[in-house]
């Protein structure tokens, strides 16, 4: 199997890991940290696949045909454990960690070591994180941990200090663009989306698939309707069909740009719609925007906590506040 | 794959294999049994990723192959077929057809390559022991294994192959049981492994159905026990087991000999009124007798005098009665020998008929 090529901004990291493997000094706990959309998980899987492959001596990629690789593809490899939130939960619970620890203290089934992937590591709750510490600090022989975190600052310090951290940073814009062009046909929106995504190339694809620009047009329209004195309730009914998380994310991103406009900042992200944003920002004090931002972030936290708020009411609340800010 | 086989030949090994398959599974393939047809043998494998059980039976083979099918459904179907009937299996279009008499069914399958079999290339030492003797060894000691202890290495049993033979040790930190099976010739190098609790329980289950010799092979990651029809492979616990030699007391100077059944019954009677949580019982040992006494927070009390063979200094000592009963329950022979030193030292319980087995129970302060 020709595995998909190494992402260009991973090359340096990969070489570093390979050098550690070659020297038999692969850290027992690795933390891959960096913004979302940089392919940290791809990188982690690639590493684990290669280490679990029966035929991995000297080669760069897992062979894809040995019994170990077949098991991995069928997602039944017995020496690989993935810790992630269970369905309907947004946290990794302590029972999951305990199951993993029991598993870790038994010998590997296929004799190629054992690998634990914790992704995203931020969702370990405090109890789970503490239950993990002992095993993470001194894992049984041949056991390796790979943790993935978009915001490593959210991890408790005792977890962070037990891991060897590898930071992933967005590649330079031209490198990211050339990679995007090599992947799909060039589209003019790529450049804009890359900027909105903070330079994370894999995020661009996800944004295109999710129809980001269409939703953003919808939100922009919402702003102008509200500024012109439209009813918040009827405005809300238009966007309520969208995912509330997406709408809030776009609003936050747009409002940050509005603040930048007020300050005369040049680092505008939504460069393609600056002409639409400029009139919105005129004459409104910065503080208004920050109040609205606070409210939006509160709503987002509410959604993330699994409180399952009424989407209609929430959007109406947001629209009312926005209308007040724009008035 | 196409085979036919007699129901009775198939059922027993299939039940053993299906026994290790857990009802609730996160991975769908783990609720399946792997059927492999090779030569004139049908092999069936079930696993829960801790213990793998394989059963081999002879069958009429028309075509070889391998596939996995839901274990429980397969076992239920085979069990419900009439006695003595013949069953035939054939695989077509990723479904396993089972035909017996006028019964016909089709089972869903998953590819055999998805099934996580154990990879046991390396074997460090091998011994052959009589199955029944090995089973006895486990039965005498398994009760002392810890359950869900944070000292994960206690949640299992130590198996040691040495020049003396096979020694097994189980302890939960409060009591210890060890037994040795002597053999004419052991292995030259001492090899110790810890078998997880589940592996021991499955091994006991397997051996109760098997006669003849069992071949035990130890590797760095697995232990394999191979009997005539069944093979069990279990993962090991990666840890260091406490040194059992240092736990067994050697300086006992008060030797009591008692009738095992009499002492056991007296203890279980008295135990009823001991503290339900701590189960403490007081033993006042004096010439030719032990006075057992227990009381509980409700101020209820029980007392019994047991006649024993003993002469020496008096001693008052407390124990968790559960631990004493466990040891007396599995010890063999009419009499039992208890060796004590002082109220803070552990008791050594042995059977005069069987010096290979030793129990150690820690005292408790009352």
PDB file of N, CA, C and O in Angstrom, chain A residues 3-49:
ATOM      1  N   UNK A   3       1.032   4.474   1.143  1.00  0.00           N
ATOM      2  CA  UNK A   3       0.325   5.372   2.055  1.00  0.00           C
ATOM      3  C   UNK A   3       0.410   6.780   1.496  1.00  0.00           C
ATOM      4  O   UNK A   3       1.335   7.102   0.750  1.00  0.00           O
ATOM      5  N   UNK A   4      -0.564   7.595   1.824  1.00  0.00           N
ATOM      6  CA  UNK A   4      -0.528   8.959   1.334  1.00  0.00           C
ATOM      7  C   UNK A   4       0.781   9.600   1.794  1.00  0.00           C
ATOM      8  O   UNK A   4       1.292   9.299   2.871  1.00  0.00           O
ATOM      9  N   UNK A   5       1.322  10.451   0.920  1.00  0.00           N
ATOM     10  CA  UNK A   5       2.647  11.000   1.187  1.00  0.00           C
ATOM     11  C   UNK A   5       2.645  11.814   2.480  1.00  0.00           C
ATOM     12  O   UNK A   5       1.608  12.311   2.914  1.00  0.00           O
ATOM     13  N   UNK A   6       3.813  11.889   3.064  1.00  0.00           N
ATOM     14  CA  UNK A   6       3.991  12.688   4.275  1.00  0.00           C
ATOM     15  C   UNK A   6       3.656  14.136   3.953  1.00  0.00           C
ATOM     16  O   UNK A   6       4.079  14.671   2.924  1.00  0.00           O
ATOM     17  N   UNK A   7       2.896  14.795   4.819  1.00  0.00           N
ATOM     18  CA  UNK A   7       2.570  16.203   4.582  1.00  0.00           C
ATOM     19  C   UNK A   7       3.856  17.021   4.673  1.00  0.00           C
ATOM     20  O   UNK A   7       4.694  16.772   5.541  1.00  0.00           O
ATOM     21  N   UNK A   8       4.029  17.990   3.767  1.00  0.00           N
ATOM     22  CA  UNK A   8       5.330  18.673   3.692  1.00  0.00           C
ATOM     23  C   UNK A   8       5.759  19.322   5.011  1.00  0.00           C
ATOM     24  O   UNK A   8       6.943  19.331   5.334  1.00  0.00           O
ATOM     25  N   UNK A   9       4.771  19.826   5.784  1.00  0.00           N
ATOM     26  CA  UNK A   9       5.175  20.481   7.034  1.00  0.00           C
ATOM     27  C   UNK A   9       5.407  19.485   8.176  1.00  0.00           C
ATOM     28  O   UNK A   9       5.692  19.867   9.290  1.00  0.00           O
ATOM     29  N   UNK A  10       5.248  18.181   7.834  1.00  0.00           N
ATOM     30  CA  UNK A  10       5.543  17.155   8.844  1.00  0.00           C
ATOM     31  C   UNK A  10       6.947  16.591   8.694  1.00  0.00           C
ATOM     32  O   UNK A  10       7.400  15.858   9.562  1.00  0.00           O
ATOM     33  N   UNK A  11       7.596  16.906   7.563  1.00  0.00           N
ATOM     34  CA  UNK A  11       8.840  16.216   7.231  1.00  0.00           C
ATOM     35  C   UNK A  11       9.858  16.320   8.364  1.00  0.00           C
ATOM     36  O   UNK A  11      10.432  15.331   8.810  1.00  0.00           O
ATOM     37  N   UNK A  12      10.001  17.545   8.859  1.00  0.00           N
ATOM     38  CA  UNK A  12      11.022  17.757   9.882  1.00  0.00           C
ATOM     39  C   UNK A  12      10.695  16.967  11.155  1.00  0.00           C
ATOM     40  O   UNK A  12      11.557  16.316  11.740  1.00  0.00           O
ATOM     41  N   UNK A  13       9.412  17.006  11.556  1.00  0.00           N
ATOM     42  CA  UNK A  13       8.985  16.259  12.740  1.00  0.00           C
ATOM     43  C   UNK A  13       9.241  14.766  12.558  1.00  0.00           C
ATOM     44  O   UNK A  13       9.682  14.081  13.460  1.00  0.00           O
ATOM     45  N   UNK A  14       8.912  14.284  11.372  1.00  0.00           N
ATOM     46  CA  UNK A  14       9.038  12.857  11.086  1.00  0.00           C
ATOM     47  C   UNK A  14      10.495  12.421  11.190  1.00  0.00           C
ATOM     48  O   UNK A  14      10.804  11.384  11.767  1.00  0.00           O
ATOM     49  N   UNK A  15      11.364  13.252  10.647  1.00  0.00           N
ATOM     50  CA  UNK A  15      12.792  12.905  10.706  1.00  0.00           C
ATOM     51  C   UNK A  15      13.259  12.846  12.158  1.00  0.00           C
ATOM     52  O   UNK A  15      14.023  11.968  12.535  1.00  0.00           O
ATOM     53  N   UNK A  16      12.742  13.779  12.959  1.00  0.00           N
ATOM     54  CA  UNK A  16      13.160  13.794  14.345  1.00  0.00           C
ATOM     55  C   UNK A  16      12.705  12.515  15.061  1.00  0.00           C
ATOM     56  O   UNK A  16      13.464  11.883  15.782  1.00  0.00           O
ATOM     57  N   UNK A  17      11.448  12.141  14.797  1.00  0.00           N
ATOM     58  CA  UNK A  17      10.918  10.918  15.408  1.00  0.00           C
ATOM     59  C   UNK A  17      11.701   9.697  14.937  1.00  0.00           C
ATOM     60  O   UNK A  17      12.060   8.825  15.718  1.00  0.00           O
ATOM     61  N   UNK A  18      11.965   9.658  13.637  1.00  0.00           N
ATOM     62  CA  UNK A  18      12.681   8.497  13.088  1.00  0.00           C
ATOM     63  C   UNK A  18      14.067   8.379  13.694  1.00  0.00           C
ATOM     64  O   UNK A  18      14.552   7.271  13.938  1.00  0.00           O
ATOM     65  N   UNK A  19      14.696   9.526  13.924  1.00  0.00           N
ATOM     66  CA  UNK A  19      16.028   9.497  14.536  1.00  0.00           C
ATOM     67  C   UNK A  19      15.922   8.932  15.948  1.00  0.00           C
ATOM     68  O   UNK A  19      16.767   8.125  16.369  1.00  0.00           O
ATOM     69  N   UNK A  20      14.859   9.308  16.662  1.00  0.00           N
ATOM     70  CA  UNK A  20      14.673   8.776  18.017  1.00  0.00           C
ATOM     71  C   UNK A  20      14.422   7.274  17.980  1.00  0.00           C
ATOM     72  O   UNK A  20      14.931   6.532  18.801  1.00  0.00           O
ATOM     73  N   UNK A  21      13.634   6.845  16.990  1.00  0.00           N
ATOM     74  CA  UNK A  21      13.347   5.421  16.868  1.00  0.00           C
ATOM     75  C   UNK A  21      14.636   4.672  16.560  1.00  0.00           C
ATOM     76  O   UNK A  21      14.931   3.641  17.170  1.00  0.00           O
ATOM     77  N   UNK A  22      15.413   5.220  15.638  1.00  0.00           N
ATOM     78  CA  UNK A  22      16.648   4.554  15.229  1.00  0.00           C
ATOM     79  C   UNK A  22      17.604   4.424  16.416  1.00  0.00           C
ATOM     80  O   UNK A  22      18.304   3.417  16.558  1.00  0.00           O
ATOM     81  N   UNK A  23      17.611   5.431  17.274  1.00  0.00           N
ATOM     82  CA  UNK A  23      18.496   5.392  18.430  1.00  0.00           C
ATOM     83  C   UNK A  23      17.844   4.635  19.584  1.00  0.00           C
ATOM     84  O   UNK A  23      18.388   4.610  20.686  1.00  0.00           O
ATOM     85  N   UNK A  24      16.665   4.060  19.307  1.00  0.00           N
ATOM     86  CA  UNK A  24      15.916   3.333  20.329  1.00  0.00           C
ATOM     87  C   UNK A  24      15.597   4.233  21.531  1.00  0.00           C
ATOM     88  O   UNK A  24      15.666   3.817  22.679  1.00  0.00           O
ATOM     89  N   UNK A  25      15.298   5.479  21.237  1.00  0.00           N
ATOM     90  CA  UNK A  25      15.015   6.436  22.300  1.00  0.00           C
ATOM     91  C   UNK A  25      13.669   7.120  22.080  1.00  0.00           C
ATOM     92  O   UNK A  25      13.517   8.294  22.393  1.00  0.00           O
ATOM     93  N   UNK A  26      12.734   6.404  21.500  1.00  0.00           N
ATOM     94  CA  UNK A  26      11.404   6.993  21.319  1.00  0.00           C
ATOM     95  C   UNK A  26      10.804   7.245  22.698  1.00  0.00           C
ATOM     96  O   UNK A  26      10.731   6.335  23.511  1.00  0.00           O
ATOM     97  N   UNK A  27      10.398   8.499  22.990  1.00  0.00           N
ATOM     98  CA  UNK A  27       9.862   8.780  24.328  1.00  0.00           C
ATOM     99  C   UNK A  27       8.642   7.916  24.605  1.00  0.00           C
ATOM    100  O   UNK A  27       7.889   7.584  23.688  1.00  0.00           O
ATOM    101  N   UNK A  28       8.453   7.544  25.877  1.00  0.00           N
ATOM    102  CA  UNK A  28       7.311   6.678  26.192  1.00  0.00           C
ATOM    103  C   UNK A  28       6.001   7.439  26.147  1.00  0.00           C
ATOM    104  O   UNK A  28       4.949   6.847  26.082  1.00  0.00           O
ATOM    105  N   UNK A  29       6.081   8.778  26.193  1.00  0.00           N
ATOM    106  CA  UNK A  29       4.864   9.571  26.055  1.00  0.00           C
ATOM    107  C   UNK A  29       5.154  10.770  25.173  1.00  0.00           C
ATOM    108  O   UNK A  29       6.052  11.559  25.459  1.00  0.00           O
ATOM    109  N   UNK A  30       4.405  10.868  24.081  1.00  0.00           N
ATOM    110  CA  UNK A  30       4.589  11.973  23.153  1.00  0.00           C
ATOM    111  C   UNK A  30       3.351  12.846  23.201  1.00  0.00           C
ATOM    112  O   UNK A  30       2.231  12.335  23.258  1.00  0.00           O
ATOM    113  N   UNK A  31       3.552  14.154  23.195  1.00  0.00           N
ATOM    114  CA  UNK A  31       2.415  15.061  23.116  1.00  0.00           C
ATOM    115  C   UNK A  31       2.551  15.858  21.833  1.00  0.00           C
ATOM    116  O   UNK A  31       3.533  16.569  21.642  1.00  0.00           O
ATOM    117  N   UNK A  32       1.596  15.689  20.931  1.00  0.00           N
ATOM    118  CA  UNK A  32       1.595  16.465  19.700  1.00  0.00           C
ATOM    119  C   UNK A  32       0.675  17.658  19.916  1.00  0.00           C
ATOM    120  O   UNK A  32      -0.533  17.486  20.096  1.00  0.00           O
ATOM    121  N   UNK A  33       1.245  18.841  19.892  1.00  0.00           N
ATOM    122  CA  UNK A  33       0.467  20.029  20.211  1.00  0.00           C
ATOM    123  C   UNK A  33       0.509  20.985  19.032  1.00  0.00           C
ATOM    124  O   UNK A  33       1.509  21.077  18.326  1.00  0.00           O
ATOM    125  N   UNK A  34      -0.594  21.702  18.835  1.00  0.00           N
ATOM    126  CA  UNK A  34      -0.636  22.692  17.770  1.00  0.00           C
ATOM    127  C   UNK A  34      -2.050  22.884  17.309  1.00  0.00           C
ATOM    128  O   UNK A  34      -2.918  22.064  17.616  1.00  0.00           O
ATOM    129  N   UNK A  35      -2.321  23.969  16.558  1.00  0.00           N
ATOM    130  CA  UNK A  35      -3.689  24.276  16.163  1.00  0.00           C
ATOM    131  C   UNK A  35      -4.323  23.162  15.330  1.00  0.00           C
ATOM    132  O   UNK A  35      -3.621  22.360  14.719  1.00  0.00           O
ATOM    133  N   UNK A  36      -5.633  23.141  15.334  1.00  0.00           N
ATOM    134  CA  UNK A  36      -6.349  22.122  14.576  1.00  0.00           C
ATOM    135  C   UNK A  36      -6.142  22.325  13.072  1.00  0.00           C
ATOM    136  O   UNK A  36      -5.849  23.423  12.628  1.00  0.00           O
ATOM    137  N   UNK A  37      -6.247  21.233  12.322  1.00  0.00           N
ATOM    138  CA  UNK A  37      -6.125  21.344  10.869  1.00  0.00           C
ATOM    139  C   UNK A  37      -4.709  21.198  10.356  1.00  0.00           C
ATOM    140  O   UNK A  37      -4.422  21.506   9.208  1.00  0.00           O
ATOM    141  N   UNK A  38      -3.797  20.717  11.221  1.00  0.00           N
ATOM    142  CA  UNK A  38      -2.421  20.529  10.775  1.00  0.00           C
ATOM    143  C   UNK A  38      -2.079  19.050  10.601  1.00  0.00           C
ATOM    144  O   UNK A  38      -0.948  18.700  10.303  1.00  0.00           O
ATOM    145  N   UNK A  39      -3.057  18.175  10.784  1.00  0.00           N
ATOM    146  CA  UNK A  39      -2.813  16.754  10.555  1.00  0.00           C
ATOM    147  C   UNK A  39      -2.021  16.076  11.652  1.00  0.00           C
ATOM    148  O   UNK A  39      -1.264  15.149  11.388  1.00  0.00           O
ATOM    149  N   UNK A  40      -2.208  16.495  12.916  1.00  0.00           N
ATOM    150  CA  UNK A  40      -1.476  15.874  14.024  1.00  0.00           C
ATOM    151  C   UNK A  40      -1.882  14.413  14.174  1.00  0.00           C
ATOM    152  O   UNK A  40      -1.066  13.546  14.436  1.00  0.00           O
ATOM    153  N   UNK A  41      -3.179  14.157  13.974  1.00  0.00           N
ATOM    154  CA  UNK A  41      -3.670  12.803  14.159  1.00  0.00           C
ATOM    155  C   UNK A  41      -3.151  11.888  13.040  1.00  0.00           C
ATOM    156  O   UNK A  41      -2.801  10.736  13.283  1.00  0.00           O
ATOM    157  N   UNK A  42      -3.107  12.432  11.828  1.00  0.00           N
ATOM    158  CA  UNK A  42      -2.543  11.665  10.713  1.00  0.00           C
ATOM    159  C   UNK A  42      -1.111  11.264  11.049  1.00  0.00           C
ATOM    160  O   UNK A  42      -0.681  10.131  10.826  1.00  0.00           O
ATOM    161  N   UNK A  43      -0.386  12.225  11.589  1.00  0.00           N
ATOM    162  CA  UNK A  43       1.005  11.993  11.934  1.00  0.00           C
ATOM    163  C   UNK A  43       1.121  10.903  12.998  1.00  0.00           C
ATOM    164  O   UNK A  43       1.930   9.984  12.887  1.00  0.00           O
ATOM    165  N   UNK A  44       0.268  11.001  14.014  1.00  0.00           N
ATOM    166  CA  UNK A  44       0.302  10.018  15.108  1.00  0.00           C
ATOM    167  C   UNK A  44      -0.044   8.630  14.592  1.00  0.00           C
ATOM    168  O   UNK A  44       0.624   7.642  14.924  1.00  0.00           O
ATOM    169  N   UNK A  45      -1.069   8.545  13.729  1.00  0.00           N
ATOM    170  CA  UNK A  45      -1.461   7.250  13.193  1.00  0.00           C
ATOM    171  C   UNK A  45      -0.353   6.658  12.338  1.00  0.00           C
ATOM    172  O   UNK A  45      -0.101   5.462  12.379  1.00  0.00           O
ATOM    173  N   UNK A  46       0.280   7.533  11.572  1.00  0.00           N
ATOM    174  CA  UNK A  46       1.344   7.063  10.720  1.00  0.00           C
ATOM    175  C   UNK A  46       2.464   6.445  11.558  1.00  0.00           C
ATOM    176  O   UNK A  46       2.990   5.377  11.239  1.00  0.00           O
ATOM    177  N   UNK A  47       2.780   7.116  12.637  1.00  0.00           N
ATOM    178  CA  UNK A  47       3.848   6.630  13.518  1.00  0.00           C
ATOM    179  C   UNK A  47       3.461   5.282  14.130  1.00  0.00           C
ATOM    180  O   UNK A  47       4.228   4.324  14.103  1.00  0.00           O
ATOM    181  N   UNK A  48       2.229   5.193  14.644  1.00  0.00           N
ATOM    182  CA  UNK A  48       1.814   3.956  15.308  1.00  0.00           C
ATOM    183  C   UNK A  48       1.703   2.808  14.308  1.00  0.00           C
ATOM    184  O   UNK A  48       2.099   1.688  14.607  1.00  0.00           O
ATOM    185  N   UNK A  49       1.177   3.127  13.111  1.00  0.00           N
ATOM    186  CA  UNK A  49       1.050   2.089  12.086  1.00  0.00           C
ATOM    187  C   UNK A  49       2.411   1.499  11.760  1.00  0.00           C
ATOM    188  O   UNK A  49       2.580   0.287  11.657  1.00  0.00           O
TER     189      UNK A  49
END
